[in-house]
Structure formats: C-alpha cells, structure tokens
C-alpha cells in the first residue's frame, strides 16, 4: 500500500543526530504523532467483544496465544519506525502501523485465503501412550464463516483506506522538513 | 502474528550487501585453503601466508614487549598470553591483530597479565552488546579502570549508580561476544590463523633466502657491482661492453655499405642492394640445380645408348637443357616451344640455335639477370627489351655486333620482331 520510498533515511537520521543530538527522537515522535489518526481508525474498527464466540465454540479461549485479550489486548495498535536494514529485502517499511494481537490479526485475515485445505490428514501426535492422526476438521472453516457473517474480519485496511493517503503525505512532509534542515547545514 | 500497515518504505541494501559479504568471505576462505586451485594460486597462498605470518609476528612482538615492560611477564606468561589471544580470536571471530592492541592497552593500565586478559574478554562482550568498535570499548574500560568512568557510563548508563563497576558490567554483557560470534567471521578467522601457521613454516625459508642474497658479497651485491662496472668504460667489463657496442655499430655500417654497392641501379641504396643480392643467390642455386639436372640426364642417355641426345644436352645452354629434361622432349623441340611461347606472350627468352653461334635474347619487362642462361651464359651481354615499342640494349664488355646479329637473325627467321625500334644504352 505504501508507494513512497525514501532512499536515504538512515543517512538523514544520522546527519540529524550529528546536527543536533536528540533531533532524531523529535522526528520519530512527530512521525508517530502524524500516524495517530490512522491508529485511532484501526482501533475503532477492532471488535469490542470477542468475535470468536459462536455456536460452534461458545466458550472463549482464555489461555492460548489466539485468545481474545489474552496476553496482548485486542486493540493494541502501535506505530513503528524502523531504520535497520534487512538482509533479505532492499525495500522495507520505514514507518508502519502494527496490530500486535495475534487474535485480532487472525480475525482480520480470516477468509482472505483460498479456503483450500493444505493437508487432509493431520500430522501424527501423541495420544494415550501412542500416536495417531485424524482428518482435518471443519472447525476452521466454520470459524471463518462465523467471522465473515458477523463482519468481524478484514477490518484493519478498510479502516485506514481513507485516512492513509493523508497520513502518508504528512509523514513524508515531516521527513522532507528534517532533510531540508540537514541540507541547509551541509550547504 | 500481527497485521502491519505500511505507511512509508525505505530503500537500504546495506544489509543485503553485508550478507553477500559474509558469503564472499566464505568463498575467499575456501579458495584460501586451496580447493581446486592452480599452482600459481598455491604460490600466491604461500606468499600471502608468509606476509600474514610476518604481520602476525610483528604484532605479537609488540604485545610481548608491552607484557615484559609493564607486567614483568615471564616467558611462560607470554606463551600463555599468545595462546589466550588465539583462543579468544577463534571463539569470537575477531582477528588476533585487533585483539593485541587492546590487550596491550589493558596491560599498560593494569600492570597484570591476568587482569588484562579479564578486561579484554569483558571489553569484547561489551563491544558485542553495544555494537561499538572494540578499540572504543577497550579505551572506555581501561579509562574506567584508572578511575575515569565517564566513557563507560556513556556506553552503559545503568552503571552510573554501580558500586562494583566491572562486576555489574560482567552481569550485563557477560558471554555476549561468544554468543553473537558470526560463524563466517569465525571460519575466516580460523583460516587466517591456519594461513599464519603455514606462513610461519614458509617465513624462515624466505628469511634465509633474503639474508643469503643480501649478505656482503651476496647475489644482490655481485649483480649490482657487475652493472656498475658494465656502465663504467674504465673497467675491463665496461671496455668490453663499449667495444662490443662499437663492433655492432661497425658491422651494421659495413653491411649497409656492402648492400649499397649491390644496388643494381647504382643508387647506393642498401635495401635495393640487399634485394639484389638475395636474387643473385636464388639464381645461383637455380643454375647449379639446372647443371646437375643436365649432367644426370646426360649420363642416363649415355647409359641408354642415346649418344646424340647426350651430345645435344651437353652442347646446349644449361637452362635450355634442364628445361628439355623437365619437359621430357628433345633440346631442339624445347627450343622451338620456348621461343614460340615467348613470341606469343611478348616477353621471355629467345634461345638462339647454338649451331649458328648466336647468343640468346631476352625480351619484355625487366631483365631477369639470370646467370648462366640466355645472354648471361657467357657472362658478357645483358640485353633488355620492353613491350612499349622501345627496346633497351645494355652491353657490358661484350661484342655488340654479336648481339645485334642475333636479333637480326631472329627477325629474319620469324618474320620480324614484335617491336618497332631500338635504343642503345650504356656500354
């Protein structure tokens, strides 16, 4: 979704810090502040109650990683600013918004795949002193159907679709403002 | 699992370059141990190893001096220190040449080998944790050891309130260097150490060789003295060189003059003279082979009882006789055939009938100058004709009347000449 690519982000930040120690922190703070409208929009779009509760699974998962509000709150949305280079990709995200709860992420992507079952039979697992396998159940399919029916999936991107171009432009302006400061100093 | 909404991207391929560099290093290291390498690469490896060993020896010597001067280290301690550095280098993947200066720094501060080793290990861990260069971290730690904690506290702000500075630092960073050691660096480092060890074997040989050739009266001095003498015309070698140089020049001048004399145009041109001399040699060889051909053929004819044929060959011109042998027909038939061909072409040799006592005539183009044939057979006449209605007759110490008679006779026998007039040149 992000089309704009900054080519010398690391150099700008390094030069900023040399120009005035602490300026980098100010820039990051400003960028994160600019992303707030998008963050609020995503937070608002995240279901307030556990969307997984259904007739198939009436009891909430309260222990697992995918439990709603378990360990990580479902509406945890944070801005991220990363300048570290990747060993795999030359183009990586500089500024992004991260929805960190696995349960929220799972609900968001539910139904986005083809729906095809990867393995019709599970891997062997321990059972009563031995091992056994079983056919892949339809529980996942039912969960997806439930979330889709409840309109509790695919909510993150639609929430920011409208505000995203403006936020992107604002962040770009902030970077340009600081880049100009560096250039003025260099010239 | 998380959902990430990208707002802005950046381009930075430094991480990829770094990863590529690590693999490049692996390739280099494999190349260095000589897998499938040619002899030249093996020799390169030996020379590299010797260089590495030389640098390593220098660095070791420097540290050992520091150990002795500052910590009164014994030989056993020095040996143990060397082993410690090598072990640490293998464990952390950091070059021993980088470790020794830091070790030297700590020895100067602590005046104790064991304490210096502890601080070096600590500084490696701190360097790995902070990502700062070892040199910077070791300076900070050595400064902290003598009471100046400022640099170290800047690197580790939590140490500001610490009462046991190095103990707390150990708790924060302990073991980080070995944990974070890059496997490729470790591998490359191991290879470098192997190279140094190989170099330690090669280096004494090189040292012996160098000391042998550079000793007083050695190869370098002797060769240098020879060149000095060769450049000095007062010495015997210098005189010989000068004489040789003059001889070469004189020989060249003489050859030029000689070839100039051979210029057929009398222009004293050495190039033309050289070409003329080559032509003469070629013609001489041709004449000799013609003579041999005629002689052998004559003997064959005598052996076969063909006395008339043998006599005809013996009395004929050598070139004509040889041509008749080559064509496998009689001398008279060959003469008629050649003359007919010459008339048809407009140039060549017109052979005179020997019974008439006349000389041969060459017509058309440049004179062949062929010795022993045609008018050169008696070595007296040189006649040249051209096809552009001009005839040049060159007469050299011969009877011009005989030449003119031959031409007139040919004209009568063949119904005239293929050209209109005559010009006479030279004497």
Coordinates of C-alpha atoms in Angstrom, one line a residue:
Chain A
X1 CA 0.0 0.0 0.0
X2 CA 2.9 2.3 0.7
X3 CA 4.2 3.5 -2.6
X4 CA 6.6 6.1 -1.4
X5 CA 10.2 5.0 -0.9
X6 CA 12.8 7.1 1.0
X7 CA 16.3 6.4 -0.3
X8 CA 18.5 7.9 2.3
X9 CA 16.5 7.6 5.6
X10 CA 19.4 6.2 7.6
X11 CA 21.8 9.0 6.4
X12 CA 19.2 11.7 7.1
X13 CA 18.7 10.4 10.7
X14 CA 22.5 10.1 11.2
X15 CA 23.1 13.6 9.9
X16 CA 20.2 14.9 12.1
X17 CA 21.8 13.4 15.2
X18 CA 25.1 14.9 14.3
X19 CA 23.5 18.2 13.6
X20 CA 21.7 18.3 16.9
X21 CA 21.7 15.4 19.4
X22 CA 18.1 14.4 20.1
X23 CA 16.7 15.7 16.9
X24 CA 16.2 12.1 15.6
X25 CA 13.9 11.5 18.6
X26 CA 11.9 14.6 17.8
X27 CA 11.5 13.4 14.2
X28 CA 10.3 9.9 15.3
X29 CA 7.9 11.5 17.8
X30 CA 6.5 13.8 15.1
X31 CA 6.1 10.9 12.6
X32 CA 4.4 8.7 15.2
X33 CA 2.1 11.6 16.1
X34 CA 1.2 12.0 12.5
X35 CA 0.1 8.4 12.3
X36 CA -2.3 8.8 15.2
X37 CA -5.5 9.3 13.1
X38 CA -4.8 6.0 11.3
X39 CA -4.1 4.3 14.6
X40 CA -7.4 5.6 16.1
X41 CA -9.3 4.5 13.0
X42 CA -7.9 0.9 13.3
X43 CA -8.7 0.8 17.0
X44 CA -12.2 1.8 16.4
X45 CA -12.6 -0.9 13.8
X46 CA -11.4 -3.7 16.0
X47 CA -14.4 -5.6 17.5
X48 CA -15.0 -4.6 21.1
X49 CA -16.2 -8.1 22.1
X50 CA -14.7 -11.5 21.3
X51 CA -15.8 -12.2 17.8
X52 CA -14.8 -15.9 18.0
X53 CA -17.6 -16.8 20.4
X54 CA -20.1 -18.8 18.3
X55 CA -22.5 -21.7 18.5
X56 CA -19.6 -23.9 17.5
X57 CA -17.3 -22.6 20.1
X58 CA -19.4 -20.9 22.8
X59 CA -16.6 -20.8 25.4
X60 CA -13.8 -18.2 24.9
X61 CA -10.2 -19.2 24.7
X62 CA -8.7 -17.7 27.8
X63 CA -5.2 -19.3 27.8
X64 CA -3.9 -19.6 24.3
X65 CA -2.0 -17.3 22.1
X66 CA -5.1 -16.8 20.0
X67 CA -7.3 -15.9 22.9
X68 CA -9.1 -12.6 22.7
X69 CA -7.5 -10.1 25.0
X70 CA -5.2 -12.8 26.4
X71 CA -1.6 -11.5 27.0
X72 CA -2.0 -8.8 24.4
X73 CA -5.0 -6.6 24.3
X74 CA -7.0 -7.0 21.1
X75 CA -7.0 -3.3 20.4
X76 CA -3.2 -2.8 20.7
X77 CA -2.2 -0.8 17.7
X78 CA 1.3 0.8 17.7
X79 CA 3.2 3.0 15.2
X80 CA 6.6 1.6 14.2
X81 CA 9.7 3.5 12.9
X82 CA 12.5 1.2 11.7
X83 CA 15.7 2.2 10.1
X84 CA 17.5 -1.1 10.4
X85 CA 18.4 -2.7 7.1
X86 CA 17.1 -6.1 6.1
X87 CA 19.3 -8.9 4.9
X88 CA 16.6 -10.1 2.6
X89 CA 15.0 -7.1 1.1
X90 CA 16.4 -3.8 -0.1
X91 CA 13.0 -2.0 0.3
X92 CA 11.4 -2.4 3.7
X93 CA 8.9 -0.4 5.7
X94 CA 10.2 2.7 7.4
X95 CA 7.0 3.8 9.1
X96 CA 4.2 1.4 9.7
X97 CA 1.3 0.6 12.0
X98 CA 1.4 -2.7 13.8
X99 CA -1.7 -4.5 15.1
X100 CA 0.2 -6.8 17.5
X101 CA -2.5 -9.1 18.9
X102 CA -2.4 -12.5 17.2
X103 CA -6.1 -13.0 17.8
X104 CA -7.0 -9.7 16.2
X105 CA -4.7 -10.4 13.2
X106 CA -6.2 -13.8 12.8
X107 CA -9.7 -12.4 12.8
X108 CA -8.6 -9.7 10.2
X109 CA -7.2 -12.2 7.7
X110 CA -9.9 -14.8 8.2
X111 CA -11.3 -15.8 4.8
X112 CA -8.7 -14.0 2.8
X113 CA -7.1 -17.3 1.6
X114 CA -8.4 -19.7 -1.0
X115 CA -10.1 -21.9 1.7
X116 CA -8.4 -25.0 0.3
X117 CA -7.3 -27.5 3.0
X118 CA -3.5 -27.9 2.9
X119 CA -3.3 -31.4 4.4
X120 CA -6.4 -33.6 4.6
X121 CA -4.8 -35.5 7.5
X122 CA -3.1 -34.1 10.5
X123 CA 0.5 -34.9 11.5
X124 CA 0.9 -37.8 13.9
X125 CA 0.6 -36.7 17.5
X126 CA 0.8 -38.5 20.9
X127 CA -2.4 -40.0 22.2
X128 CA -2.8 -42.3 25.2
X129 CA 0.7 -43.7 25.1
X130 CA 0.8 -44.0 21.3
X131 CA 0.4 -41.7 18.3
X132 CA -2.5 -41.1 16.0
X133 CA -3.7 -38.8 13.2
X134 CA -7.1 -37.6 12.3
X135 CA -8.8 -35.9 9.3
X136 CA -8.6 -32.2 9.2
X137 CA -11.7 -30.9 10.8
X138 CA -14.1 -28.3 9.5
X139 CA -13.8 -26.2 12.6
X140 CA -11.6 -23.6 10.9
X141 CA -14.0 -23.3 8.0
X142 CA -16.9 -22.8 10.5
X143 CA -14.8 -20.1 12.4
X144 CA -14.2 -18.2 9.2
X145 CA -17.8 -18.4 8.1
X146 CA -18.8 -17.1 11.5
X147 CA -16.4 -14.2 11.4
X148 CA -17.4 -13.3 7.9
X149 CA -21.1 -13.5 8.8
X150 CA -20.5 -11.3 11.8
X151 CA -18.5 -8.9 9.7
X152 CA -15.6 -9.3 12.1
X153 CA -12.9 -9.9 9.5
X154 CA -11.0 -7.7 7.1
X155 CA -11.4 -4.6 9.2
X156 CA -7.8 -3.2 9.5
X157 CA -7.2 -2.0 6.0
X158 CA -10.7 -0.8 5.2
X159 CA -10.5 1.3 8.4
X160 CA -7.4 3.2 7.2
X161 CA -8.1 3.3 3.5
X162 CA -9.5 6.8 3.6
X163 CA -7.1 8.4 6.0
X164 CA -3.9 6.6 4.8
X165 CA -3.0 8.9 1.8
X166 CA -3.2 11.9 4.1
X167 CA -1.1 10.3 6.8
X168 CA 1.5 9.2 4.3
X169 CA 1.7 12.7 2.8
X170 CA 2.1 14.2 6.3
X171 CA 4.9 11.8 7.3
X172 CA 6.6 12.5 4.0
X173 CA 6.4 16.2 4.7
X174 CA 7.9 15.7 8.1
X175 CA 10.9 13.8 6.6
X176 CA 11.4 16.4 4.0
X177 CA 11.3 19.1 6.6
X178 CA 14.1 17.4 8.5
X179 CA 16.0 16.5 5.3
X180 CA 15.9 20.2 4.4
X181 CA 17.5 21.0 7.8
X182 CA 20.3 18.6 7.1
X183 CA 20.8 20.0 3.6
X184 CA 20.9 23.6 4.9
X185 CA 23.6 22.6 7.4
X186 CA 25.6 20.8 4.8
X187 CA 25.4 23.6 2.3
Chain B
X1 CA 1.3 -12.9 14.1
X2 CA 0.4 -9.3 13.5
X3 CA -1.1 -7.1 10.9
X4 CA 1.3 -4.4 9.5
X5 CA 0.0 -1.4 7.6
X6 CA 2.9 0.2 5.7
X7 CA 2.9 4.0 5.6
X8 CA 6.3 4.7 4.1
X9 CA 9.1 2.5 2.8
X10 CA 12.8 2.9 2.7
X11 CA 15.5 1.6 0.4
X12 CA 18.6 0.4 2.1
X13 CA 20.6 -2.5 0.6
X14 CA 23.4 -2.4 3.2
X15 CA 22.0 -5.5 5.0
X16 CA 21.9 -7.4 1.8
X17 CA 25.5 -6.3 0.9
X18 CA 26.6 -7.4 4.3
X19 CA 25.1 -10.8 3.9
X20 CA 26.7 -11.1 0.5
X21 CA 30.0 -10.1 2.0
X22 CA 29.7 -12.9 4.5
X23 CA 29.2 -15.4 1.7
X24 CA 32.0 -13.8 -0.2
X25 CA 34.2 -14.2 2.8
X26 CA 33.4 -17.9 2.9
X27 CA 34.3 -18.3 -0.8
X28 CA 37.5 -16.5 -0.2
X29 CA 38.3 -18.7 2.7
X30 CA 37.6 -21.9 0.8
X31 CA 39.8 -20.5 -2.0
X32 CA 42.5 -19.8 0.5
X33 CA 42.8 -23.4 1.6
X34 CA 43.4 -24.3 -2.0
X35 CA 40.4 -26.4 -3.1
X36 CA 41.0 -26.9 -6.8
X37 CA 43.5 -24.1 -7.1
X38 CA 46.2 -23.9 -9.7
X39 CA 49.9 -23.8 -8.9
X40 CA 50.1 -20.1 -9.2
X41 CA 47.3 -19.8 -6.6
X42 CA 49.2 -22.1 -4.3
X43 CA 52.3 -20.0 -4.6
X44 CA 50.1 -16.9 -4.0
X45 CA 48.8 -18.6 -0.9
X46 CA 52.3 -19.3 0.3
X47 CA 53.3 -15.7 -0.2
X48 CA 50.1 -14.5 1.4
X49 CA 50.7 -16.8 4.3
X50 CA 54.2 -15.6 4.7
X51 CA 53.0 -12.0 4.7
X52 CA 50.3 -12.8 7.2
X53 CA 52.8 -14.6 9.4
X54 CA 55.2 -11.6 9.1
X55 CA 52.5 -9.2 10.2
X56 CA 51.4 -11.6 13.0
X57 CA 54.9 -11.9 14.3
X58 CA 55.3 -8.1 14.3
X59 CA 52.0 -7.7 16.2
X60 CA 52.9 -10.5 18.6
X61 CA 56.4 -9.0 19.2
X62 CA 54.9 -5.6 20.0
X63 CA 52.5 -7.1 22.6
X64 CA 55.1 -9.3 24.1
X65 CA 57.3 -6.2 24.6
X66 CA 54.4 -4.5 26.4
X67 CA 53.9 -7.5 28.6
X68 CA 57.5 -7.6 29.6
X69 CA 57.9 -3.9 30.2
X70 CA 54.6 -3.3 32.0
X71 CA 53.8 -6.5 33.8
X72 CA 57.3 -8.1 34.0
X73 CA 55.8 -11.1 32.3
X74 CA 57.8 -14.4 32.2
X75 CA 58.3 -16.5 29.1
X76 CA 55.6 -18.8 30.3
X77 CA 53.2 -15.9 30.7
X78 CA 54.0 -14.6 27.3
X79 CA 53.3 -18.0 25.8
X80 CA 50.1 -18.3 27.7
X81 CA 49.1 -14.9 26.5
X82 CA 49.7 -15.9 22.9
X83 CA 47.5 -18.9 23.4
X84 CA 44.8 -16.9 25.1
X85 CA 44.7 -14.4 22.2
X86 CA 44.5 -17.2 19.7
X87 CA 41.7 -19.0 21.6
X88 CA 39.7 -15.8 22.1
X89 CA 40.1 -15.0 18.4
X90 CA 38.8 -18.4 17.4
X91 CA 35.9 -18.1 19.8
X92 CA 34.7 -14.6 18.9
X93 CA 35.7 -14.5 15.2
X94 CA 37.7 -11.3 15.9
X95 CA 41.2 -11.0 14.3
X96 CA 44.1 -11.5 16.7
X97 CA 45.7 -8.4 15.2
X98 CA 42.7 -6.4 16.5
X99 CA 42.8 -8.1 19.9
X100 CA 46.5 -7.5 20.6
X101 CA 46.4 -3.6 20.7
X102 CA 43.5 -3.8 23.2
X103 CA 45.4 -6.3 25.3
X104 CA 48.4 -4.0 25.2
X105 CA 46.2 -1.2 26.4
X106 CA 44.9 -3.2 29.4
X107 CA 48.4 -4.4 30.3
X108 CA 49.7 -0.8 30.4
X109 CA 46.8 0.1 32.7
X110 CA 46.6 -3.0 35.0
X111 CA 50.3 -4.0 35.0
X112 CA 49.0 -7.5 35.3
X113 CA 48.6 -10.1 32.6
X114 CA 45.7 -12.0 34.1
X115 CA 43.7 -8.8 34.9
X116 CA 44.4 -7.6 31.4
X117 CA 43.0 -10.8 29.9
X118 CA 39.9 -10.5 32.0
X119 CA 39.3 -6.9 30.9
X120 CA 39.9 -7.9 27.3
X121 CA 37.2 -10.6 27.5
X122 CA 34.9 -8.1 29.2
X123 CA 35.5 -5.5 26.5
X124 CA 34.8 -8.0 23.8
X125 CA 31.4 -8.8 25.4
X126 CA 30.7 -5.1 25.8
X127 CA 31.6 -4.4 22.2
X128 CA 29.3 -7.2 21.0
X129 CA 26.5 -5.9 23.2
X130 CA 26.7 -2.2 22.2
X131 CA 27.9 -2.7 18.6
X132 CA 30.7 -0.3 19.2
X133 CA 34.2 -0.9 17.9
X134 CA 36.4 -3.0 20.3
X135 CA 39.0 -0.2 20.3
X136 CA 36.5 2.3 21.6
X137 CA 35.1 0.0 24.3
X138 CA 38.5 -1.1 25.4
X139 CA 39.6 2.5 25.8
X140 CA 36.5 3.2 27.9
X141 CA 37.1 0.2 30.1
X142 CA 40.8 0.9 30.5
X143 CA 39.9 4.5 31.5
X144 CA 37.3 3.3 33.9
X145 CA 40.0 1.0 35.5
X146 CA 42.1 4.1 36.4
X147 CA 39.0 5.9 37.7
X148 CA 37.6 7.8 34.7
X149 CA 34.2 6.2 34.4
X150 CA 32.7 8.8 32.1
X151 CA 33.1 7.0 28.8
X152 CA 32.0 3.6 30.1
X153 CA 28.9 5.2 31.8
X154 CA 28.0 6.8 28.4
X155 CA 28.1 3.3 26.8
X156 CA 26.2 1.8 29.8
X157 CA 24.1 4.4 31.6
X158 CA 22.9 1.8 34.2
X159 CA 26.4 1.7 35.6
X160 CA 26.2 5.3 36.9
X161 CA 25.0 4.0 40.3
X162 CA 27.1 0.9 40.3
X163 CA 29.4 0.2 43.1
X164 CA 31.1 -2.8 41.6
X165 CA 31.6 -1.4 38.1
X166 CA 33.2 -4.4 36.4
X167 CA 31.1 -6.9 38.3
X168 CA 27.9 -5.2 37.1
X169 CA 29.2 -4.8 33.6
X170 CA 30.0 -8.6 33.6
X171 CA 26.4 -9.2 34.6
X172 CA 25.1 -7.1 31.8
X173 CA 27.3 -8.2 28.9
X174 CA 28.9 -11.5 30.1
X175 CA 29.4 -14.1 27.3
X176 CA 27.9 -11.9 24.6
X177 CA 30.9 -12.0 22.3
X178 CA 30.9 -15.7 22.0
X179 CA 27.1 -15.9 21.7
X180 CA 27.0 -13.3 19.0
X181 CA 30.1 -14.5 17.1
X182 CA 29.4 -14.5 13.4
X183 CA 30.1 -18.1 12.1
X184 CA 31.5 -16.8 8.8
X185 CA 33.9 -14.5 10.7
X186 CA 34.9 -17.4 12.9
X187 CA 35.5 -19.5 9.9
X188 CA 37.5 -16.8 8.1
X189 CA 39.5 -16.2 11.3
X190 CA 40.3 -19.8 11.6
X191 CA 41.5 -19.9 8.1
X192 CA 43.6 -16.8 8.7
X193 CA 45.2 -18.4 11.7
X194 CA 45.9 -21.5 9.6
X195 CA 47.5 -19.3 7.0
X196 CA 49.6 -17.7 9.6
X197 CA 50.7 -21.1 10.8
X198 CA 51.6 -22.1 7.2
X199 CA 53.3 -18.8 6.8
X200 CA 55.4 -19.5 9.9
X201 CA 56.8 -22.5 8.1
X202 CA 57.5 -20.6 4.9
X203 CA 58.8 -17.4 6.5
X204 CA 62.1 -18.8 7.8
X205 CA 62.8 -20.1 4.3
X206 CA 62.2 -16.7 2.8
X207 CA 64.2 -15.0 5.5
X208 CA 67.1 -17.4 4.8
X209 CA 66.9 -16.7 1.1
X210 CA 66.7 -12.9 1.6
X211 CA 69.7 -12.9 4.1
X212 CA 71.7 -15.1 1.7
X213 CA 71.3 -12.9 -1.3
X214 CA 71.6 -9.6 0.7
X215 CA 74.7 -10.6 2.8
X216 CA 78.0 -8.9 1.9
X217 CA 79.3 -10.4 -1.3
X218 CA 75.9 -12.0 -1.9
X219 CA 73.9 -12.2 -5.2
X220 CA 72.4 -8.7 -4.9
X221 CA 75.8 -7.1 -4.3
X222 CA 77.5 -9.0 -7.1
X223 CA 74.9 -8.3 -9.7
X224 CA 74.8 -4.6 -8.6
X225 CA 78.6 -4.5 -8.9
X226 CA 78.5 -6.1 -12.3
X227 CA 76.0 -3.5 -13.6
X228 CA 78.1 -0.7 -12.1
X229 CA 81.3 -2.0 -13.8
X230 CA 79.5 -2.5 -17.1
X231 CA 78.4 1.2 -17.0
X232 CA 82.0 2.3 -16.3
X233 CA 84.1 2.4 -19.5
X234 CA 87.3 2.4 -17.4
X235 CA 86.8 -1.1 -16.1
X236 CA 87.5 -4.2 -18.1
X237 CA 83.8 -5.2 -18.3
X238 CA 83.0 -1.6 -19.3
X239 CA 85.7 -1.6 -22.0
X240 CA 84.4 -5.0 -23.3
X241 CA 80.8 -3.6 -23.4
X242 CA 82.0 -0.4 -25.2
X243 CA 84.0 -2.5 -27.7
X244 CA 81.0 -4.8 -28.3
X245 CA 78.8 -1.8 -28.9
X246 CA 81.2 -0.3 -31.4
X247 CA 81.7 -3.6 -33.1
X248 CA 77.9 -4.0 -33.6
X249 CA 77.7 -0.4 -34.9
X250 CA 80.6 -1.0 -37.3
X251 CA 79.2 -4.3 -38.6
X252 CA 75.9 -2.6 -39.3
X253 CA 77.6 0.2 -41.1
X254 CA 79.6 -2.2 -43.2
X255 CA 76.6 -4.3 -44.1
X256 CA 74.8 -1.1 -45.1
X257 CA 77.7 -0.1 -47.3
X258 CA 78.0 -3.6 -48.8
X259 CA 74.4 -3.8 -49.8
X260 CA 74.6 -0.2 -51.1
X261 CA 77.3 -1.4 -53.5
X262 CA 75.0 -4.2 -54.7
X263 CA 72.3 -1.7 -55.8
X264 CA 71.6 -2.7 -59.4
X265 CA 70.5 0.9 -60.2
X266 CA 73.8 2.3 -58.9
X267 CA 72.0 4.4 -56.4
X268 CA 74.0 3.1 -53.4
X269 CA 70.6 2.1 -51.9
X270 CA 71.3 -0.7 -49.2
X271 CA 67.7 -2.0 -49.4
X272 CA 67.8 -2.5 -53.2
X273 CA 71.3 -4.0 -52.9
X274 CA 70.1 -6.5 -50.3
X275 CA 67.2 -7.5 -52.5
X276 CA 69.5 -7.8 -55.5
X277 CA 72.0 -10.0 -53.5
X278 CA 69.1 -12.3 -52.5
X279 CA 68.0 -12.6 -56.1
X280 CA 71.6 -13.4 -57.1
X281 CA 71.8 -16.2 -54.5
X282 CA 68.4 -17.6 -55.7
X283 CA 69.5 -17.5 -59.3
X284 CA 72.8 -19.2 -58.5
X285 CA 71.1 -22.0 -56.7
X286 CA 68.7 -22.3 -59.8
X287 CA 71.8 -22.6 -62.1
X288 CA 73.5 -25.2 -60.0
X289 CA 70.4 -27.4 -59.9
X290 CA 69.9 -26.9 -63.7
X291 CA 73.5 -28.0 -64.2
X292 CA 73.1 -31.1 -62.0
X293 CA 69.8 -32.0 -63.9
X294 CA 71.6 -31.8 -67.2
X295 CA 74.6 -33.8 -66.1
X296 CA 72.5 -36.6 -64.6
X297 CA 70.2 -36.7 -67.7
X298 CA 73.3 -36.8 -70.0
X299 CA 74.7 -39.8 -68.1
X300 CA 71.3 -41.5 -68.3
X301 CA 71.2 -41.0 -72.0
X302 CA 74.8 -42.4 -72.5
X303 CA 73.8 -45.4 -70.4
X304 CA 70.7 -45.9 -72.6
X305 CA 72.9 -45.6 -75.8
X306 CA 71.3 -42.3 -76.9
X307 CA 74.6 -40.6 -77.7
X308 CA 73.0 -37.9 -80.0
X309 CA 70.7 -36.9 -77.2
X310 CA 73.6 -36.8 -74.7
X311 CA 75.6 -34.7 -77.1
X312 CA 72.7 -32.3 -77.7
X313 CA 72.2 -31.8 -73.9
X314 CA 75.9 -31.2 -73.3
X315 CA 76.3 -28.7 -76.1
X316 CA 73.1 -26.8 -75.3
X317 CA 72.5 -23.9 -72.9
X318 CA 72.2 -25.2 -69.3
X319 CA 68.8 -23.6 -68.8
X320 CA 67.5 -24.9 -72.1
X321 CA 68.9 -28.4 -71.4
X322 CA 67.4 -28.5 -68.0
X323 CA 64.0 -27.3 -69.4
X324 CA 64.1 -30.1 -72.1
X325 CA 64.8 -32.7 -69.3
X326 CA 61.8 -31.3 -67.3
X327 CA 59.5 -31.3 -70.4
X328 CA 60.8 -34.8 -71.4
X329 CA 61.4 -33.7 -75.1
X330 CA 64.5 -33.1 -77.2
X331 CA 66.6 -29.9 -76.9
X332 CA 65.6 -28.6 -80.4
X333 CA 62.0 -29.2 -79.7
X334 CA 62.2 -27.5 -76.4
X335 CA 64.0 -24.5 -78.0
X336 CA 61.2 -24.1 -80.6
X337 CA 58.5 -24.5 -78.0
X338 CA 60.0 -21.9 -75.7
X339 CA 60.6 -19.4 -78.5
X340 CA 57.0 -19.9 -79.7
X341 CA 55.8 -19.3 -76.2
X342 CA 58.0 -16.2 -75.8
X343 CA 56.7 -14.7 -79.1
X344 CA 53.1 -15.5 -78.1
X345 CA 53.5 -13.8 -74.7
X346 CA 55.6 -10.9 -75.9
X347 CA 58.3 -11.5 -73.3
X348 CA 60.7 -14.1 -72.2
X349 CA 63.9 -15.7 -73.6
X350 CA 64.5 -16.3 -77.3
X351 CA 67.0 -19.1 -77.5
X352 CA 69.5 -19.0 -80.4
X353 CA 70.4 -22.1 -82.3
X354 CA 73.8 -23.0 -80.8
X355 CA 74.9 -24.2 -84.2
X356 CA 74.7 -20.7 -85.5
X357 CA 76.9 -19.4 -82.8
X358 CA 74.5 -16.6 -81.9
X359 CA 73.6 -15.5 -78.4
X360 CA 70.1 -15.8 -76.7
X361 CA 67.9 -12.8 -76.4
X362 CA 65.6 -11.8 -73.5
X363 CA 62.6 -9.6 -74.4
X364 CA 59.9 -7.8 -72.4
X365 CA 59.7 -6.5 -68.8
X366 CA 62.7 -6.1 -66.5
X367 CA 65.9 -8.1 -67.1
X368 CA 65.9 -11.3 -65.2
X369 CA 69.7 -11.1 -64.6
X370 CA 69.7 -14.8 -64.6
X371 CA 73.2 -16.1 -64.6
X372 CA 74.3 -18.8 -66.9
X373 CA 71.3 -18.6 -69.2
X374 CA 70.5 -16.5 -72.2
X375 CA 72.9 -13.7 -73.0
X376 CA 74.4 -14.1 -69.5
X377 CA 75.5 -17.6 -70.4
X378 CA 78.9 -16.3 -71.4
X379 CA 78.8 -13.6 -68.8
X380 CA 79.2 -10.8 -71.3
X381 CA 76.0 -9.4 -72.6
X382 CA 72.9 -8.0 -70.9
X383 CA 70.1 -7.2 -73.3
X384 CA 66.7 -5.9 -72.2
X385 CA 63.7 -5.2 -74.4
X386 CA 60.4 -3.6 -73.5
X387 CA 56.9 -4.1 -75.0
X388 CA 56.1 -0.4 -75.3
X389 CA 57.7 -0.2 -78.7
X390 CA 61.1 0.7 -77.2
X391 CA 64.0 -1.7 -76.8
X392 CA 66.9 -1.0 -74.4
X393 CA 70.1 -2.9 -75.2
X394 CA 72.6 -2.9 -72.4
X395 CA 76.1 -4.0 -73.5
X396 CA 78.7 -4.8 -70.9
X397 CA 82.1 -5.7 -72.0
X398 CA 80.8 -7.8 -74.9
X399 CA 80.8 -7.6 -78.6
X400 CA 77.7 -5.6 -79.5
X401 CA 77.9 -6.8 -83.1
X402 CA 77.2 -10.4 -81.9
X403 CA 74.1 -9.3 -80.0
X404 CA 72.7 -7.3 -82.9
X405 CA 73.4 -10.2 -85.3
X406 CA 71.4 -12.5 -83.0
X407 CA 68.4 -10.1 -83.1
X408 CA 68.6 -9.6 -86.8
X409 CA 68.8 -13.3 -87.4
X410 CA 65.8 -13.9 -85.2
X411 CA 63.8 -11.3 -87.1
X412 CA 64.6 -12.9 -90.4
X413 CA 63.7 -16.4 -89.1
X414 CA 60.4 -15.3 -87.5
X415 CA 59.2 -12.7 -90.0
X416 CA 60.2 -9.7 -87.9
X417 CA 60.3 -8.6 -84.3
X418 CA 57.3 -7.7 -82.1
X419 CA 58.5 -4.2 -81.6
X420 CA 59.5 -1.3 -83.9
X421 CA 62.7 0.3 -82.8
X422 CA 65.8 0.0 -80.7
X423 CA 67.6 2.2 -78.3
X424 CA 71.1 1.6 -77.1
X425 CA 72.1 2.4 -73.6
X426 CA 75.4 2.2 -71.8
X427 CA 78.5 0.5 -72.8

